[in-house]
Structures are given as structure tokens and as C-alpha cells.
Tab-separated table of C-alpha atoms in Angstrom:
chain	number	residue	atom	x	y	z
X	204	MET	CA	-3.620	0.161	-26.714
X	205	ARG	CA	-1.063	2.540	-25.211
X	206	ALA	CA	1.032	1.457	-22.238
X	207	ILE	CA	4.244	2.379	-20.472
X	208	VAL	CA	7.100	0.073	-21.461
X	209	VAL	CA	10.611	-0.252	-20.031
X	210	ARG	CA	12.958	-1.658	-22.659
X	211	GLN	CA	16.036	-1.449	-20.423
X	212	PRO	CA	15.991	-1.018	-16.626
X	213	GLY	CA	16.971	2.454	-15.510
X	214	GLY	CA	15.799	5.799	-14.179
X	215	PRO	CA	12.445	7.486	-14.802
X	216	GLU	CA	13.562	8.261	-18.352
X	217	ALA	CA	13.568	4.505	-19.073
X	218	MET	CA	9.768	4.547	-19.229
X	219	GLU	CA	8.191	5.329	-22.581
X	220	LEU	CA	4.662	5.320	-23.922
X	221	ALA	CA	4.192	2.806	-26.727
X	222	GLU	CA	1.545	0.867	-28.623
X	223	VAL	CA	1.240	-2.711	-27.344
X	224	PRO	CA	-1.309	-5.498	-27.903
X	225	ASP	CA	-4.449	-5.443	-25.772
X	226	PRO	CA	-4.321	-7.906	-22.864
X	227	GLN	CA	-6.233	-11.119	-23.449
X	228	PRO	CA	-8.453	-12.160	-20.537
X	229	ARG	CA	-8.190	-15.731	-19.318
X	230	GLU	CA	-11.043	-17.720	-17.817
X	231	GLY	CA	-12.226	-15.835	-14.749
X	232	ASP	CA	-10.569	-12.565	-15.823
X	233	LEU	CA	-12.049	-9.151	-16.429
X	234	LEU	CA	-10.824	-6.777	-19.088
X	235	VAL	CA	-10.970	-3.299	-17.592
X	236	ARG	CA	-10.734	0.059	-19.346
X	237	VAL	CA	-8.262	1.817	-17.067
X	238	ARG	CA	-9.327	5.297	-15.988
X	239	ALA	CA	-6.629	5.717	-13.325
X	240	ALA	CA	-3.628	3.757	-12.035
X	241	GLY	CA	-1.906	4.056	-8.657
X	242	VAL	CA	1.859	4.587	-8.356
X	243	ASN	CA	3.769	2.578	-5.735
X	244	ARG	CA	7.371	2.250	-4.569
X	245	ALA	CA	7.333	-1.302	-5.912
X	246	ASP	CA	6.924	0.297	-9.357
X	247	LEU	CA	10.198	2.159	-8.890
X	248	LEU	CA	11.965	-1.097	-8.063
X	249	GLN	CA	10.469	-2.850	-11.093
X	250	ARG	CA	11.604	-0.006	-13.351
X	251	LEU	CA	15.135	-0.540	-12.016
X	252	GLY	CA	14.936	-4.269	-12.773
X	253	ARG	CA	14.836	-5.251	-9.087
X	254	TYR	CA	11.256	-6.485	-8.695
X	255	SER	CA	10.005	-8.793	-11.410
X	256	PRO	CA	6.292	-9.588	-11.727
X	257	PRO	CA	5.061	-13.016	-10.627
X	258	PRO	CA	5.021	-15.715	-13.344
X	259	GLY	CA	2.114	-15.213	-15.730
X	260	ASP	CA	1.585	-11.530	-14.933
X	261	PRO	CA	2.342	-8.741	-17.432
X	262	ASP	CA	5.751	-7.066	-17.532
X	263	THR	CA	4.028	-3.682	-17.648
X	264	ILE	CA	4.439	-1.722	-14.400
X	265	GLY	CA	1.373	-1.046	-12.247
X	266	LEU	CA	-0.211	-2.867	-9.286
X	267	GLU	CA	-3.592	-1.166	-8.903
X	268	ILE	CA	-6.167	0.408	-11.173
X	269	ALA	CA	-9.684	1.792	-11.324
X	270	GLY	CA	-11.888	1.681	-14.377
X	271	GLU	CA	-14.864	0.181	-16.170
X	272	VAL	CA	-15.422	-3.464	-17.029
X	273	GLU	CA	-15.327	-4.156	-20.777
X	274	HIS	CA	-15.162	-7.956	-20.669
X	275	PRO	CA	-17.177	-9.350	-17.736
X	276	ALA	CA	-16.550	-12.420	-15.599
X	277	GLY	CA	-17.887	-13.774	-12.335
X	278	ARG	CA	-20.345	-11.383	-10.707
X	279	TRP	CA	-19.207	-8.395	-12.728
X	280	LYS	CA	-21.130	-6.859	-15.643
X	281	ARG	CA	-19.981	-4.742	-18.566
X	282	GLY	CA	-19.807	-1.113	-17.462
X	283	ASP	CA	-19.327	-1.825	-13.751
X	284	ARG	CA	-16.966	0.574	-11.984
X	285	VAL	CA	-14.239	-1.441	-10.307
X	286	MET	CA	-10.956	-0.929	-8.483
X	287	ALA	CA	-8.553	-3.829	-8.549
X	288	LEU	CA	-5.312	-5.336	-7.333
X	289	LEU	CA	-2.957	-6.493	-10.103
X	290	GLY	CA	0.219	-8.522	-10.384
X	291	GLY	CA	1.230	-6.068	-13.126
X	292	GLY	CA	-0.137	-4.192	-16.110
X	293	GLY	CA	-1.633	-1.069	-14.539
X	294	TYR	CA	0.227	1.622	-16.501
X	295	ALA	CA	-1.915	1.061	-19.590
X	296	GLU	CA	-5.233	1.886	-21.207
X	297	LYS	CA	-6.581	-1.606	-20.529
X	298	ALA	CA	-5.766	-4.214	-17.900
X	299	ARG	CA	-6.483	-7.893	-17.350
X	300	VAL	CA	-7.870	-8.397	-13.848
X	301	PRO	CA	-8.732	-11.625	-12.013
X	302	ALA	CA	-12.412	-11.151	-11.180
X	303	THR	CA	-11.787	-12.173	-7.567
X	304	GLN	CA	-9.303	-9.290	-7.140
X	305	ALA	CA	-11.767	-6.567	-8.136
X	306	MET	CA	-13.904	-4.491	-5.787
X	307	PRO	CA	-16.808	-2.131	-6.468
X	308	ILE	CA	-15.902	1.546	-6.403
X	309	PRO	CA	-17.926	3.358	-3.733
X	310	ALA	CA	-20.232	5.926	-5.315
X	311	ARG	CA	-18.572	8.795	-3.440
X	312	LEU	CA	-15.121	8.039	-4.946
X	313	SER	CA	-13.788	9.231	-8.292
X	314	PHE	CA	-11.726	6.891	-10.479
X	315	GLU	CA	-8.604	8.776	-9.376
X	316	GLU	CA	-9.388	8.259	-5.688
X	317	ALA	CA	-10.368	4.636	-6.255
X	318	ALA	CA	-7.036	3.881	-7.949
X	319	ALA	CA	-5.340	4.911	-4.703
X	320	VAL	CA	-7.152	2.207	-2.729
X	321	PRO	CA	-6.273	-1.409	-3.684
X	322	GLU	CA	-2.531	-1.776	-3.122
X	323	ALA	CA	-2.309	0.686	-0.224
X	324	TYR	CA	-5.397	-0.344	1.709
X	325	LEU	CA	-5.056	-4.079	1.122
X	326	THR	CA	-1.411	-3.979	2.228
X	327	ALA	CA	-2.313	-2.065	5.378
X	328	PHE	CA	-5.325	-4.286	6.108
X	329	LEU	CA	-3.287	-7.474	5.627
X	330	ASN	CA	-0.563	-6.397	8.026
X	331	LEU	CA	-2.675	-4.647	10.641
X	332	PHE	CA	-5.529	-7.109	10.939
X	333	THR	CA	-4.799	-10.450	9.254
X	334	LEU	CA	-1.184	-10.707	10.423
X	335	GLY	CA	-0.907	-8.080	13.148
X	336	ALA	CA	-4.127	-8.961	15.001
X	337	LEU	CA	-4.957	-5.316	15.694
X	338	ALA	CA	-7.611	-5.101	18.413
X	339	PRO	CA	-9.458	-2.327	20.253
X	340	GLY	CA	-7.288	-0.574	22.811
X	341	HIS	CA	-3.960	-1.453	21.223
X	342	ALA	CA	-0.998	0.888	20.917
X	343	VAL	CA	0.238	0.971	17.312
X	344	VAL	CA	3.241	2.527	15.584
X	345	VAL	CA	3.010	3.328	11.862
X	346	HIS	CA	6.322	4.158	10.198
X	347	ALA	CA	6.445	6.226	6.977
X	348	ALA	CA	2.951	7.265	7.986
X	349	ALA	CA	2.565	9.925	5.282
X	350	SER	CA	3.081	7.426	2.446
X	351	GLY	CA	0.215	5.870	0.505
X	352	VAL	CA	0.228	2.733	2.657
X	353	GLY	CA	0.919	4.766	5.781
X	354	THR	CA	-2.047	7.104	5.276
X	355	ALA	CA	-4.268	4.068	4.708
X	356	ALA	CA	-2.924	2.438	7.883
X	357	LEU	CA	-3.561	5.517	10.025
X	358	GLN	CA	-7.186	5.626	8.921
X	359	LEU	CA	-7.713	1.890	9.385
X	360	CYS	CA	-6.339	2.163	12.946
X	361	ARG	CA	-8.485	5.203	13.769
X	362	GLY	CA	-11.369	4.330	16.056
X	363	ILE	CA	-9.813	0.959	16.945
X	364	ALA	CA	-6.338	1.546	18.395
X	365	ARG	CA	-6.040	3.550	21.620
X	366	VAL	CA	-2.653	5.003	20.650
X	367	ILE	CA	-1.513	5.616	17.055
X	368	LEU	CA	2.056	6.907	16.907
X	369	ALA	CA	3.008	8.069	13.415
X	370	THR	CA	6.593	8.575	12.305
X	371	ALA	CA	7.226	10.886	9.361
X	372	SER	CA	9.057	14.042	8.363
X	373	ALA	CA	8.140	16.912	10.682
X	374	SER	CA	6.516	18.798	7.802
X	375	LYS	CA	3.995	15.956	7.448
X	376	HIS	CA	3.009	15.635	11.122
X	377	GLU	CA	-0.085	17.818	10.826
X	378	ALA	CA	-1.369	15.650	7.960
X	379	CYS	CA	-0.743	12.498	10.015
X	380	ARG	CA	-2.719	13.888	12.945
X	381	ALA	CA	-5.597	14.760	10.627
X	382	LEU	CA	-5.674	11.134	9.456
X	383	GLY	CA	-5.856	9.658	12.943
X	384	ALA	CA	-2.420	9.801	14.590
X	385	THR	CA	-2.645	10.529	18.307
X	386	HIS	CA	1.123	11.082	18.586
X	387	VAL	CA	3.918	11.873	16.109
X	388	LEU	CA	7.679	11.452	15.986
X	389	ALA	CA	10.143	12.834	13.453
X	390	ARG	CA	11.610	10.084	11.320
X	391	GLU	CA	15.221	11.027	12.123
X	392	GLU	CA	14.445	10.571	15.837
X	393	VAL	CA	13.153	7.006	15.468
X	394	PRO	CA	16.448	5.149	16.138
X	395	SER	CA	17.132	7.095	19.346
X	396	ARG	CA	13.694	8.034	20.705
X	397	LEU	CA	11.081	5.518	19.566
X	398	PRO	CA	11.012	3.328	22.731
X	399	GLN	CA	10.708	6.379	24.976
X	400	ALA	CA	8.104	8.011	22.734
X	401	VAL	CA	5.947	4.868	22.708
X	402	LYS	CA	6.039	4.514	26.494
X	403	GLU	CA	5.143	8.178	26.950
X	404	ALA	CA	2.216	7.833	24.555
X	405	ALA	CA	0.988	4.508	25.913
X	406	GLY	CA	1.213	5.254	29.607
X	407	GLY	CA	4.398	3.313	30.282
X	408	ARG	CA	3.576	0.323	28.080
X	409	GLY	CA	5.276	-0.781	24.896
X	410	ALA	CA	3.580	-1.024	21.517
X	411	ASP	CA	1.283	-3.938	20.726
X	412	LEU	CA	1.966	-3.623	16.996
X	413	ILE	CA	4.527	-1.835	14.848
X	414	PHE	CA	3.853	-1.527	11.112
X	415	ASP	CA	7.249	-0.920	9.541
X	416	LEU	CA	7.579	0.430	6.002
X	417	VAL	CA	11.251	1.347	6.459
X	418	GLY	CA	13.342	-1.703	7.317
X	419	GLY	CA	16.764	-2.409	8.778
X	420	ALA	CA	17.542	1.076	10.091
X	421	TYR	CA	14.617	0.847	12.518
X	422	LEU	CA	14.974	-2.772	13.675
X	423	GLU	CA	16.696	-2.197	17.021
X	424	ALA	CA	14.392	0.656	17.985
X	425	ASN	CA	11.324	-1.316	16.928
X	426	LEU	CA	12.164	-4.287	19.141
X	427	ALA	CA	12.954	-2.042	22.084
X	428	ALA	CA	9.624	-0.236	21.641
X	429	LEU	CA	7.440	-3.359	21.624
X	430	GLY	CA	5.585	-4.450	24.720
X	431	LEU	CA	4.962	-7.964	25.971
X	432	HIS	CA	3.730	-10.200	23.121
X	433	GLY	CA	4.222	-7.306	20.688
X	434	ARG	CA	4.292	-7.856	16.931
X	435	LEU	CA	6.519	-6.243	14.316
X	436	CYS	CA	5.252	-6.377	10.707
X	437	CYS	CA	7.962	-5.558	8.146
X	438	ILE	CA	7.011	-4.835	4.539
X	439	SER	CA	9.794	-2.697	3.080
X	440	THR	CA	13.559	-2.222	2.937
X	441	MET	CA	13.735	1.507	2.186
X	442	GLY	CA	15.970	1.820	5.251
X	443	GLY	CA	18.170	-1.148	4.432
X	444	THR	CA	17.909	-4.929	4.480
X	445	LYS	CA	19.969	-5.634	7.596
X	446	GLY	CA	19.781	-4.686	11.258
X	447	THR	CA	20.772	-6.002	14.689
X	448	LEU	CA	18.269	-8.365	16.277
X	449	ASP	CA	18.492	-8.538	20.078
X	450	ILE	CA	17.546	-12.151	20.799
X	451	ASN	CA	17.308	-11.494	24.547
X	452	THR	CA	14.658	-8.828	23.940
X	453	LEU	CA	12.872	-11.135	21.501
X	454	MET	CA	12.667	-13.923	24.093
X	455	ARG	CA	12.058	-11.832	27.191
X	456	GLN	CA	9.208	-9.878	25.644
X	457	ARG	CA	7.903	-12.918	23.712
X	458	LEU	CA	7.876	-10.899	20.512
X	459	THR	CA	6.827	-11.857	16.984
X	460	VAL	CA	8.645	-10.512	13.914
X	461	LEU	CA	6.720	-10.921	10.657
X	462	GLY	CA	7.846	-10.352	7.091
X	463	SER	CA	5.191	-9.787	4.455
X	464	THR	CA	4.736	-9.047	0.756
X	465	LEU	CA	1.463	-8.790	-1.140
X	466	ARG	CA	2.461	-9.138	-4.790
X	467	ALA	CA	3.971	-12.620	-4.436
X	468	ARG	CA	0.918	-14.122	-2.731
X	469	SER	CA	-1.062	-16.743	-4.595
X	470	ALA	CA	-4.244	-15.925	-6.490
X	471	GLU	CA	-6.225	-17.747	-3.811
X	472	GLN	CA	-4.606	-15.753	-1.024
X	473	LYS	CA	-5.228	-12.472	-2.825
X	474	ALA	CA	-8.844	-13.441	-3.472
X	475	LYS	CA	-9.380	-14.162	0.227
X	476	LEU	CA	-7.749	-10.883	1.222
X	477	VAL	CA	-9.944	-8.940	-1.200
X	478	ALA	CA	-13.035	-10.737	0.130
X	479	ASP	CA	-12.085	-10.011	3.755
X	480	PHE	CA	-11.387	-6.364	2.988
X	481	THR	CA	-14.636	-6.033	1.038
X	482	ALA	CA	-16.615	-7.439	3.971
X	483	ASN	CA	-14.858	-5.605	6.792
X	484	ALA	CA	-13.323	-2.372	5.486
X	485	LEU	CA	-15.076	-1.433	2.238
X	486	PRO	CA	-18.167	-0.277	4.168
X	487	ARG	CA	-15.911	2.282	5.905
X	488	LEU	CA	-14.912	3.618	2.465
X	489	GLU	CA	-18.533	3.673	1.351
X	490	SER	CA	-19.552	5.699	4.417
X	491	GLY	CA	-16.688	8.169	4.009
X	492	GLU	CA	-15.018	7.178	7.282
X	493	LEU	CA	-12.012	6.108	5.200
X	494	ARG	CA	-10.873	8.270	2.306
X	495	PRO	CA	-7.859	7.674	0.057
X	496	VAL	CA	-5.370	10.527	0.228
X	497	LEU	CA	-4.753	11.689	-3.330
X	498	ALA	CA	-1.586	13.780	-3.497
X	499	LYS	CA	-1.111	14.354	-7.245
X	500	THR	CA	-2.352	13.112	-10.590
X	501	TYR	CA	-0.349	13.000	-13.819
X	502	PRO	CA	-1.204	11.897	-17.344
X	503	LEU	CA	0.305	8.554	-18.297
X	504	THR	CA	2.738	10.431	-20.550
X	505	GLN	CA	4.318	11.906	-17.392
X	506	ALA	CA	4.906	8.627	-15.552
X	507	GLY	CA	8.567	9.569	-15.197
X	508	ARG	CA	7.681	12.738	-13.322
X	509	ALA	CA	5.374	10.762	-11.036
X	510	HIS	CA	8.245	8.395	-10.200
X	511	GLU	CA	10.554	11.331	-9.485
X	512	ASP	CA	8.050	12.843	-7.048
X	513	LEU	CA	7.507	9.544	-5.257
X	514	GLN	CA	11.244	8.874	-5.009
X	515	ALA	CA	11.787	12.330	-3.537
X	516	GLY	CA	9.235	11.683	-0.796
X	517	ALA	CA	7.668	15.026	-1.551
X	518	VAL	CA	4.007	14.028	-1.194
X	519	VAL	CA	1.487	12.933	1.425
X	520	GLY	CA	-0.576	10.017	0.184
X	521	LYS	CA	-0.779	8.605	-3.327
X	522	ILE	CA	0.216	9.668	-6.825
X	523	VAL	CA	-2.096	8.490	-9.605
X	524	LEU	CA	-1.647	8.278	-13.379
X	525	ILE	CA	-4.451	8.999	-15.862
X	526	PRO	CA	-4.267	7.090	-19.195
């Protein structure tokens, strides 16, 4: 089969299309003919040699795919349309998928749209609901809200949270509002204005939950913007790995700071997350209430261009590769 390989870590030009052996399914694995593969910022880090796959997973880049089952396992049959979370191996014509990490593709979604679901929506669901305990009436902040994960988070919050404050480049504010944001703030204003903006939006209260896809640069503002018993969920270091933590604020407001990654979780943990999402959020995709935001598609041969676009932050939503 054809797959993207990285022989030496480097820039987008380090990726090349090559012939590699087909993946061999293990017990409980599907073999899926990949029709589309999502592109994530974790892929950029792996290309640079900074984010190795978990032990036992392929070195090939790619954390989410959509396609058709060729080798069945579990409840899946040959020919079933599935979208799946991977530890690696998505930038290829075929992928090995643990059967418990696959989900049925809603009939209304194309393969390209479906490939934009697993990593983005499962990450948002994990942090908003499983870890963040999002509940009706909450005030929520979503940073980098125009990203793939951010656009998923806005939609998951819609209809549940009372206040959804999205931070993003000003040019992307209209898109954020269309996806469910009730309030917006320019990303460059976050360090200086976030606490004030949250209180204005939430009627004088702080945020119940902040979903942070940026990192250290926002830490002080995040803590100052949280209300009593507020929770900060951190999943990225785009804005640096270090920040100042005000312990007095942490104690006085009885705050919780959570760090989370999805890729490093055990197979059992991923299986439970997929099952929870399938039961609680997949029906919202099936009804059309949730819809993956597909920004651009590229053929697999142009994976480098896809990485350049994602790195530049030039899109709203997800970029998807077509093998």
C-alpha cells in the first residue's frame, strides 16, 4: 500500500509517499480501507520528531480515519463504514484499527466529514464532559475555538452551557458564533481581558470551565477568569509550556487544574471513551445537530501542503487528506 513516511524528522518536505507493507491486524483489530484521514497538530509534532507514537502503534503519522472495513472483528462486518481513533497509521491507504475504537459513520456524513470527527470530537468530549463535568447552565471558555477541536467543543457546548465564550482571531469570530459561541474575544486580548470578558458575559460570575488549547501564555488569565470551584482543562502547549500559577487564587477559589492527553491513554480507556461518546454524542451527529467543520481536503500526495496550512492557522475547522 501507499503511505506517508518520514525518514528524518523535519519540515513538511520531510514527508514522502512510499510503498510500505500492509498493516497486519491483531486479534480484535479491523483492517480498514482508508477513504479519508484527519490532520491534527499532533501530526506536526510527530513529523518534527517530538511526539512519538505509543508502543505497538505504527510510526506512520495519522490519528483518525474514515473508511470501509476489509477485515472484520467484533461487531463490525466487511464493508461497514467506520470512523476511528488511531494511535498512528492514518496517512495511508489502509489502517489497523482496534475494533473498540471504531464508530459507525452517520448516513448524512461523507468519508471526508467523518474523518474530521474522531480525534477532535473525542478530545473535546473527554475534556468537557468526562473531566470537565460540563452541566446545563455553566459558563464555558473555549480557547483556539476555530481549530478542529475548538469547533467540535463549541458545538458540544451548544444547548448545554449558558455562556460559551470563544477566543480566536478576530477574522474567525463570525464562524465561532455560527457554531454556538455566545461571546467572542480576540486571542491577543486574552492575557489582559479574559477575566473581565468572562464576568461581563456571565453576569458577574467567573467561568465554570475553561478548555485551553493554548497553554502557558494563558495560564494567569485562565485562573483569574475562573469562578468558585472552576475547572481548567489543559490539552496543548502551543502558547508555551510554562506560566505563573497563583496559588492564592487556586486555594481561594477552590480551583481544579487538569492536564490531559488522548493518544497516550490505554486501549481500555480509549474504548470506554469511544463507547461513552457513541452513546451520548453520536446521536447528535446522526441528527445533524453536530456537524464536523471541514475546512480543506488535499490528496495524500499533498500532505506537506496540508501541514503548512494547519501550521499557519489559516483555516476554520479540520483539514483532511484523501488517499
